[in-house]
């Protein structure tokens, strides 16, 4: 009987080898030896989320709350100091601009206008004297032109990029040499007795009145507006700094009240010192600015505004004098100049139907003068102008009666002439302007000085307040250790 060969059983799988055959997976799984399905990996916390979690946990404890309150108080106190220093710095810069930049530029622009108008007056006065031009008139003319040129150079360097100022300075720099050339041609022809000299002088006068003086007026207006803007910036209240200070003071008060309610301790020396520092800065900021504002306002009302009124009156007298001279230069054809003279004199003295205010520009200058020194000088100018008007009527009567030489003598003569009255008014106005300039400089410097130390004081007191806050909160935290 035949037997089949016996097949030996398969060896067991090596350790770690997967079982083979159907059901092997199930068997392996049942036996617990097969691979288990991997579950989702545990989420890892980021540094930010972990930090937030710890802060939330710490905020539920009293030490954590104290740390948060302390950090907020320190930030608020330092913010108060920084905002105060920033706003004080802006106002100090504006006050410096008023004293050192915009007011001097406004005064220089007015001086340019007066120099040009006076040069035109001196040129016409010298022309009326004929070939024997007085040396005093010539020197005065040359001085006016030199001063105008020098001030234009200074204004160009200090205009600060103002488009209006730069345009007007360019117009004046181009036109002034043309004007002086026309005047020299008029003088040369006049010395030779040529009638063409009068035409050259009228052309020069038209150049001055139609181009140079309007440009000088616009320059003066632009610089005066800049002065007003600087005054506004310097005098504006530091509302943001004051508001931040009140907020910091309220927060410190709340924190001390909270500590009292939780610990029954009346005083926390650190927080009390911080409160004192913040209160001192708040009072200093408000009081110092109020005093600075008062000083700057005084410099405006007692100096800058008085100077502006005087400049308007002074310019009016110069233009009236030029019109008076040109009326005679035109020799019978000066009706337009005479009309302009009456208009200017009505504005200056406040007479006639064209007056601007009661008493005219001189009356306004006298009203805004803050003391007797300035007021008396303006009063002297008013008396001189009244005498000038009377003498002008006499000169016009001589000219209208055909006595041209007598009319010229009444206008440019050494005694009892309109020239004498004009010079008296001019000198009085110059004296009043010098007094008001001194008044401005003293009041403006005093107002600016009120800001002294406030910038550094704001930063120092803020740091002291922050240190006091840290010490005060730290003392409470030490009780939990």
PDB file of C-alpha atoms in Angstrom, residues 16 44 48 77 79 86 142 144 160 181 191-192 224-225 260 285 287 404 455:
ATOM      1  CA  UNK A  16       7.855  41.051  14.037  1.00  0.00           C
ATOM      2  CA  UNK A  44       0.701  71.633  21.067  1.00  0.00           C
ATOM      3  CA  UNK A  48       1.478  83.115  22.555  1.00  0.00           C
ATOM      4  CA  UNK A  77       1.912 108.156  33.918  1.00  0.00           C
ATOM      5  CA  UNK A  79       2.217 108.680  28.562  1.00  0.00           C
ATOM      6  CA  UNK A  86       5.551 116.982  23.183  1.00  0.00           C
ATOM      7  CA  UNK A 142      20.695 156.443  -0.925  1.00  0.00           C
ATOM      8  CA  UNK A 144      16.654 154.157   1.916  1.00  0.00           C
ATOM      9  CA  UNK A 160      11.316 129.830   5.265  1.00  0.00           C
ATOM     10  CA  UNK A 181      18.043 153.620 -13.044  1.00  0.00           C
ATOM     11  CA  UNK A 191      20.680 168.964 -13.663  1.00  0.00           C
ATOM     12  CA  UNK A 192      20.871 169.951 -17.318  1.00  0.00           C
ATOM     13  CA  UNK A 224       2.093 139.494   9.379  1.00  0.00           C
ATOM     14  CA  UNK A 225      -0.216 136.534   8.731  1.00  0.00           C
ATOM     15  CA  UNK A 260      -7.803 100.733  50.955  1.00  0.00           C
ATOM     16  CA  UNK A 285       1.440 122.458  32.818  1.00  0.00           C
ATOM     17  CA  UNK A 287      -0.411 127.341  35.264  1.00  0.00           C
ATOM     18  CA  UNK A 404       4.908 177.830  -8.884  1.00  0.00           C
ATOM     19  CA  UNK A 455       9.869 120.424  29.075  1.00  0.00           C
TER      20      UNK A 455
END
